[in-house]
Amino acid sequence: MLEALEQLLILQDRDRQLLRVREELAQLEPQRAALRERLETARQTLEEARQRFRQLENERRQLELDVAGKQQLIERYSQQQLQTRKNEEYQALTLEINRLKEAIRQIEDRELDLMEQAEQVQKEIQSAQDALRETEARVREEENLLQQREKNLKAEGERLQAERTRLAEALDPALRQRYERLLRTRGGNVVVGIAHGVCGGCHMRLPPQVVVDCRSDQDIVTCTHCGRILYYSREMNMEVVD
């Protein structure tokens, strides 16, 4: 194989590795965002449970105030019963006292229900707190791994870029310019092999003479369709189809 082709293949390998490194670096921020979202979800779950508990407690306290108010009315009506001498008024106060007592019983039933709900929510709060602590620990661990991964990728990228610069500078300027132009338009698939008379880049059938020229390994040969640089190796099937 021509030395220039070997150099191009090595350069292309470095460019592909650089592309991989850049793509992996680009994926780090979405991964960090996903970690932040996991943490925020755990925090929100805990806060929602705490908010439900506060609402239950507020409702229970309001019911306690309501009961206290009705009990005061009962005491006042009881005092009025002691003072009245009219049977009708006494009976009316008795009915009102009984009504208030029934209302208090209903409120107390509601209070018991709220207390049971609050007890269940407290368990949910404890569970959410445990889940949050676990999530925080996992997120810290994964963030540290991402940070180390980023550091390693940047170091690898710097090393590859240095190699890439050295390899590119060693090429013939005209060949390097052609390669760089193809790299911009074709991505990391600039130097390709051929098999069964077909370009490994655009997969179009090549003229027989192009295949023969490539196999002769005398000069740089390009695809007549896509302009990619072609190469030959013994592992490839170089059958020329007329």
mmCIF file of C-alpha atoms in Angstrom:
data_model
loop_
_atom_site.group_PDB
_atom_site.id
_atom_site.type_symbol
_atom_site.label_atom_id
_atom_site.label_comp_id
_atom_site.label_asym_id
_atom_site.label_seq_id
_atom_site.Cartn_x
_atom_site.Cartn_y
_atom_site.Cartn_z
ATOM 1 C CA MET A 1 0.000 0.000 0.000
ATOM 2 C CA LEU A 2 1.189 3.500 -0.789
ATOM 3 C CA GLU A 3 2.772 5.227 2.163
ATOM 4 C CA ALA A 4 0.467 8.213 1.621
ATOM 5 C CA LEU A 5 -2.574 5.921 1.857
ATOM 6 C CA GLU A 6 -1.279 4.392 5.059
ATOM 7 C CA GLN A 7 -0.808 7.879 6.482
ATOM 8 C CA LEU A 8 -4.336 8.816 5.427
ATOM 9 C CA LEU A 9 -5.799 5.715 7.033
ATOM 10 C CA ILE A 10 -4.011 6.461 10.301
ATOM 11 C CA LEU A 11 -5.151 10.089 10.134
ATOM 12 C CA GLN A 12 -8.704 8.961 9.440
ATOM 13 C CA ASP A 13 -8.553 6.632 12.426
ATOM 14 C CA ARG A 14 -7.537 9.534 14.659
ATOM 15 C CA ASP A 15 -10.316 11.694 13.239
ATOM 16 C CA ARG A 16 -12.852 8.959 13.931
ATOM 17 C CA GLN A 17 -11.588 8.615 17.483
ATOM 18 C CA LEU A 18 -11.764 12.383 17.921
ATOM 19 C CA LEU A 19 -15.336 12.318 16.664
ATOM 20 C CA ARG A 20 -16.184 9.576 19.150
ATOM 21 C CA VAL A 21 -14.608 11.554 21.997
ATOM 22 C CA ARG A 22 -16.547 14.685 21.058
ATOM 23 C CA GLU A 23 -19.804 12.757 20.830
ATOM 24 C CA GLU A 24 -19.212 11.172 24.236
ATOM 25 C CA LEU A 25 -18.387 14.569 25.730
ATOM 26 C CA ALA A 26 -21.583 15.964 24.247
ATOM 27 C CA GLN A 27 -23.558 13.198 25.958
ATOM 28 C CA LEU A 28 -22.248 14.077 29.416
ATOM 29 C CA GLU A 29 -24.411 17.160 29.973
ATOM 30 C CA PRO A 30 -27.684 15.355 29.146
ATOM 31 C CA GLN A 31 -26.606 12.638 31.575
ATOM 32 C CA ARG A 32 -25.943 15.258 34.235
ATOM 33 C CA ALA A 33 -29.331 16.816 33.518
ATOM 34 C CA ALA A 34 -30.962 13.402 33.969
ATOM 35 C CA LEU A 35 -29.229 13.032 37.344
ATOM 36 C CA ARG A 36 -30.441 16.460 38.428
ATOM 37 C CA GLU A 37 -33.953 15.532 37.343
ATOM 38 C CA ARG A 38 -33.821 12.308 39.383
ATOM 39 C CA LEU A 39 -32.734 14.262 42.422
ATOM 40 C CA GLU A 40 -35.378 16.928 41.925
ATOM 41 C CA THR A 41 -38.062 14.237 41.537
ATOM 42 C CA ALA A 42 -37.026 12.647 44.839
ATOM 43 C CA ARG A 43 -37.073 16.036 46.557
ATOM 44 C CA GLN A 44 -40.451 16.876 45.073
ATOM 45 C CA THR A 45 -41.884 13.539 46.239
ATOM 46 C CA LEU A 46 -40.765 14.310 49.784
ATOM 47 C CA GLU A 47 -42.096 17.864 49.669
ATOM 48 C CA GLU A 48 -45.469 16.688 48.350
ATOM 49 C CA ALA A 49 -45.752 14.203 51.236
ATOM 50 C CA ARG A 50 -44.834 16.914 53.727
ATOM 51 C CA GLN A 51 -47.394 19.246 52.156
ATOM 52 C CA ARG A 52 -50.114 16.594 52.479
ATOM 53 C CA PHE A 53 -49.176 16.138 56.142
ATOM 54 C CA ARG A 54 -49.379 19.893 56.759
ATOM 55 C CA GLN A 55 -52.787 20.024 55.095
ATOM 56 C CA LEU A 56 -54.058 17.167 57.245
ATOM 57 C CA GLU A 57 -52.709 18.811 60.390
ATOM 58 C CA ASN A 58 -54.250 22.149 59.457
ATOM 59 C CA GLU A 59 -57.610 20.497 58.872
ATOM 60 C CA ARG A 60 -57.363 18.591 62.160
ATOM 61 C CA ARG A 61 -56.526 21.761 64.093
ATOM 62 C CA GLN A 62 -59.460 23.511 62.458
ATOM 63 C CA LEU A 63 -61.726 20.687 63.554
ATOM 64 C CA GLU A 64 -60.386 20.963 67.104
ATOM 65 C CA LEU A 65 -61.266 24.651 67.092
ATOM 66 C CA ASP A 66 -64.718 23.783 65.772
ATOM 67 C CA VAL A 67 -65.223 21.228 68.551
ATOM 68 C CA ALA A 68 -64.053 23.712 71.159
ATOM 69 C CA GLY A 69 -66.496 26.284 69.848
ATOM 70 C CA LYS A 70 -69.389 23.823 69.968
ATOM 71 C CA GLN A 71 -68.451 22.714 73.469
ATOM 72 C CA GLN A 72 -68.565 26.317 74.607
ATOM 73 C CA LEU A 73 -72.033 26.598 73.097
ATOM 74 C CA ILE A 74 -73.110 23.457 74.936
ATOM 75 C CA GLU A 75 -71.880 24.908 78.221
ATOM 76 C CA ARG A 76 -73.699 28.167 77.536
ATOM 77 C CA TYR A 77 -76.929 26.409 76.571
ATOM 78 C CA SER A 78 -76.639 24.216 79.675
ATOM 79 C CA GLN A 79 -76.349 27.332 81.808
ATOM 80 C CA GLN A 80 -79.389 28.791 80.080
ATOM 81 C CA GLN A 81 -81.335 25.589 80.828
ATOM 82 C CA LEU A 82 -80.630 26.071 84.517
ATOM 83 C CA GLN A 83 -81.911 29.603 84.349
ATOM 84 C CA THR A 84 -85.038 29.121 82.238
ATOM 85 C CA ARG A 85 -88.429 28.263 83.692
ATOM 86 C CA LYS A 86 -90.171 27.765 80.372
ATOM 87 C CA ASN A 87 -90.538 24.174 79.301
ATOM 88 C CA GLU A 88 -90.586 25.021 75.595
ATOM 89 C CA GLU A 89 -87.359 27.014 75.894
ATOM 90 C CA TYR A 90 -85.795 24.205 77.949
ATOM 91 C CA GLN A 91 -86.734 21.626 75.286
ATOM 92 C CA ALA A 92 -85.395 23.849 72.506
ATOM 93 C CA LEU A 93 -82.079 24.190 74.298
ATOM 94 C CA THR A 94 -81.993 20.428 74.843
ATOM 95 C CA LEU A 95 -82.499 19.841 71.110
ATOM 96 C CA GLU A 96 -79.748 22.316 70.274
ATOM 97 C CA ILE A 97 -77.371 20.708 72.802
ATOM 98 C CA ASN A 98 -78.069 17.255 71.338
ATOM 99 C CA ARG A 99 -77.515 18.621 67.843
ATOM 100 C CA LEU A 100 -74.172 20.071 68.894
ATOM 101 C CA LYS A 101 -73.141 16.820 70.582
ATOM 102 C CA GLU A 102 -73.955 14.861 67.411
ATOM 103 C CA ALA A 103 -71.977 17.352 65.376
ATOM 104 C CA ILE A 104 -69.049 16.922 67.765
ATOM 105 C CA ARG A 105 -69.215 13.135 67.390
ATOM 106 C CA GLN A 106 -69.112 13.478 63.616
ATOM 107 C CA ILE A 107 -66.191 15.877 63.873
ATOM 108 C CA GLU A 108 -64.341 13.509 66.185
ATOM 109 C CA ASP A 109 -64.884 10.681 63.693
ATOM 110 C CA ARG A 110 -63.417 12.926 61.032
ATOM 111 C CA GLU A 111 -60.501 13.727 63.350
ATOM 112 C CA LEU A 112 -59.782 10.022 63.810
ATOM 113 C CA ASP A 113 -59.835 9.576 60.048
ATOM 114 C CA LEU A 114 -57.441 12.481 59.632
ATOM 115 C CA MET A 115 -55.131 11.062 62.287
ATOM 116 C CA GLU A 116 -55.030 7.727 60.452
ATOM 117 C CA GLN A 117 -54.290 9.519 57.193
ATOM 118 C CA ALA A 118 -51.584 11.579 58.886
ATOM 119 C CA GLU A 119 -49.998 8.424 60.282
ATOM 120 C CA GLN A 120 -49.890 6.912 56.799
ATOM 121 C CA VAL A 121 -48.450 10.096 55.322
ATOM 122 C CA GLN A 122 -45.769 10.149 58.023
ATOM 123 C CA LYS A 123 -44.725 6.703 56.823
ATOM 124 C CA GLU A 124 -44.646 8.053 53.282
ATOM 125 C CA ILE A 125 -42.497 10.957 54.469
ATOM 126 C CA GLN A 126 -40.049 8.580 56.103
ATOM 127 C CA SER A 127 -39.930 6.450 52.978
ATOM 128 C CA ALA A 128 -39.424 9.541 50.794
ATOM 129 C CA GLN A 129 -36.636 10.762 53.093
ATOM 130 C CA ASP A 130 -34.888 7.394 52.836
ATOM 131 C CA ALA A 131 -35.326 7.408 49.060
ATOM 132 C CA LEU A 132 -33.969 10.956 48.846
ATOM 133 C CA ARG A 133 -30.872 10.089 50.867
ATOM 134 C CA GLU A 134 -30.275 7.064 48.656
ATOM 135 C CA THR A 135 -30.819 9.103 45.502
ATOM 136 C CA GLU A 136 -28.472 11.840 46.723
ATOM 137 C CA ALA A 137 -25.751 9.265 47.389
ATOM 138 C CA ARG A 138 -26.203 7.633 43.993
ATOM 139 C CA VAL A 139 -26.301 10.968 42.175
ATOM 140 C CA ARG A 140 -23.105 12.110 43.892
ATOM 141 C CA GLU A 141 -21.434 8.855 42.938
ATOM 142 C CA GLU A 142 -22.588 9.042 39.327
ATOM 143 C CA GLU A 143 -21.674 12.729 39.076
ATOM 144 C CA ASN A 144 -18.164 11.871 40.285
ATOM 145 C CA LEU A 145 -17.956 9.151 37.650
ATOM 146 C CA LEU A 146 -19.126 11.584 34.977
ATOM 147 C CA GLN A 147 -16.582 14.145 36.143
ATOM 148 C CA GLN A 148 -13.811 11.565 35.928
ATOM 149 C CA ARG A 149 -15.114 10.423 32.553
ATOM 150 C CA GLU A 150 -15.064 13.995 31.295
ATOM 151 C CA LYS A 151 -11.515 14.457 32.531
ATOM 152 C CA ASN A 152 -10.381 11.251 30.817
ATOM 153 C CA LEU A 153 -12.142 12.115 27.575
ATOM 154 C CA LYS A 154 -10.632 15.588 27.474
ATOM 155 C CA ALA A 155 -7.177 14.137 28.068
ATOM 156 C CA GLU A 156 -7.773 11.573 25.341
ATOM 157 C CA GLY A 157 -9.047 14.289 23.023
ATOM 158 C CA GLU A 158 -5.949 16.420 23.603
ATOM 159 C CA ARG A 159 -3.701 13.435 22.923
ATOM 160 C CA LEU A 160 -5.588 12.516 19.757
ATOM 161 C CA GLN A 161 -5.611 16.118 18.552
ATOM 162 C CA ALA A 162 -1.831 16.338 19.007
ATOM 163 C CA GLU A 163 -1.388 13.103 17.057
ATOM 164 C CA ARG A 164 -3.831 14.294 14.436
ATOM 165 C CA THR A 165 -1.952 17.567 13.968
ATOM 166 C CA ARG A 166 1.359 15.741 13.626
ATOM 167 C CA LEU A 167 -0.050 13.250 11.103
ATOM 168 C CA ALA A 168 -1.739 15.959 9.043
ATOM 169 C CA GLU A 169 1.415 18.058 8.897
ATOM 170 C CA ALA A 170 3.359 15.043 7.580
ATOM 171 C CA LEU A 171 1.051 14.702 4.560
ATOM 172 C CA ASP A 172 1.627 16.275 1.175
ATOM 173 C CA PRO A 173 -0.158 19.653 1.365
ATOM 174 C CA ALA A 174 -2.289 18.988 -1.726
ATOM 175 C CA LEU A 175 -3.331 15.558 -0.442
ATOM 176 C CA ARG A 176 -4.034 16.983 3.003
ATOM 177 C CA GLN A 177 -6.221 19.687 1.488
ATOM 178 C CA ARG A 178 -8.170 17.079 -0.488
ATOM 179 C CA TYR A 179 -8.610 14.944 2.617
ATOM 180 C CA GLU A 180 -9.729 17.894 4.754
ATOM 181 C CA ARG A 181 -12.263 18.919 2.134
ATOM 182 C CA LEU A 182 -13.703 15.400 1.991
ATOM 183 C CA LEU A 183 -13.695 15.208 5.783
ATOM 184 C CA ARG A 184 -15.926 18.265 5.964
ATOM 185 C CA THR A 185 -18.402 16.886 3.432
ATOM 186 C CA ARG A 186 -18.202 13.113 4.062
ATOM 187 C CA GLY A 187 -17.567 12.960 7.785
ATOM 188 C CA GLY A 188 -15.215 10.298 9.126
ATOM 189 C CA ASN A 189 -15.567 8.087 6.042
ATOM 190 C CA VAL A 190 -13.063 9.581 3.622
ATOM 191 C CA VAL A 191 -10.649 6.749 2.775
ATOM 192 C CA VAL A 192 -12.617 3.592 1.894
ATOM 193 C CA GLY A 193 -11.961 0.165 0.461
ATOM 194 C CA ILE A 194 -13.729 -1.428 -2.490
ATOM 195 C CA ALA A 195 -15.255 -4.883 -2.823
ATOM 196 C CA HIS A 196 -16.862 -6.485 -5.857
ATOM 197 C CA GLY A 197 -16.111 -3.329 -7.802
ATOM 198 C CA VAL A 198 -18.216 -1.167 -5.441
ATOM 199 C CA CYS A 199 -17.097 1.924 -3.529
ATOM 200 C CA GLY A 200 -17.106 1.338 0.230
ATOM 201 C CA GLY A 201 -18.378 4.879 0.800
ATOM 202 C CA CYS A 202 -21.228 5.558 -1.610
ATOM 203 C CA HIS A 203 -21.740 1.889 -2.584
ATOM 204 C CA MET A 204 -21.854 2.723 -6.279
ATOM 205 C CA ARG A 205 -20.288 0.436 -8.864
ATOM 206 C CA LEU A 206 -16.905 1.697 -10.041
ATOM 207 C CA PRO A 207 -15.560 1.655 -13.593
ATOM 208 C CA PRO A 208 -13.290 -1.390 -14.089
ATOM 209 C CA GLN A 209 -10.276 0.811 -14.777
ATOM 210 C CA VAL A 210 -10.670 2.566 -11.434
ATOM 211 C CA VAL A 211 -10.599 -0.811 -9.701
ATOM 212 C CA VAL A 212 -7.531 -1.853 -11.648
ATOM 213 C CA ASP A 213 -5.765 1.427 -10.863
ATOM 214 C CA CYS A 214 -6.539 1.043 -7.185
ATOM 215 C CA ARG A 215 -5.207 -2.500 -7.132
ATOM 216 C CA SER A 216 -2.028 -1.486 -8.911
ATOM 217 C CA ASP A 217 -1.226 0.709 -5.914
ATOM 218 C CA GLN A 218 0.667 3.249 -7.959
ATOM 219 C CA ASP A 219 -1.195 6.439 -7.185
ATOM 220 C CA ILE A 220 -4.032 7.940 -5.181
ATOM 221 C CA VAL A 221 -7.330 6.813 -6.742
ATOM 222 C CA THR A 222 -10.711 8.370 -6.010
ATOM 223 C CA CYS A 223 -14.297 7.254 -6.521
ATOM 224 C CA THR A 224 -15.790 8.659 -9.723
ATOM 225 C CA HIS A 225 -19.122 9.105 -7.941
ATOM 226 C CA CYS A 226 -18.450 10.521 -4.470
ATOM 227 C CA GLY A 227 -14.772 11.556 -4.695
ATOM 228 C CA ARG A 228 -13.688 9.443 -1.719
ATOM 229 C CA ILE A 229 -10.147 8.119 -1.684
ATOM 230 C CA LEU A 230 -9.998 4.383 -2.448
ATOM 231 C CA TYR A 231 -7.585 1.746 -1.180
ATOM 232 C CA TYR A 232 -6.964 -1.974 -1.616
ATOM 233 C CA SER A 233 -6.029 -4.714 0.800
ATOM 234 C CA ARG A 234 -5.673 -8.454 0.183
ATOM 235 C CA GLU A 235 -8.643 -9.178 2.463
ATOM 236 C CA MET A 236 -10.945 -7.415 0.000
ATOM 237 C CA ASN A 237 -12.653 -9.092 -2.921
ATOM 238 C CA MET A 238 -11.410 -7.082 -5.892
ATOM 239 C CA GLU A 239 -13.480 -8.835 -8.528
ATOM 240 C CA VAL A 240 -14.069 -6.461 -11.451
ATOM 241 C CA VAL A 241 -17.484 -6.780 -12.990
ATOM 242 C CA ASP A 242 -17.749 -5.727 -16.629
#
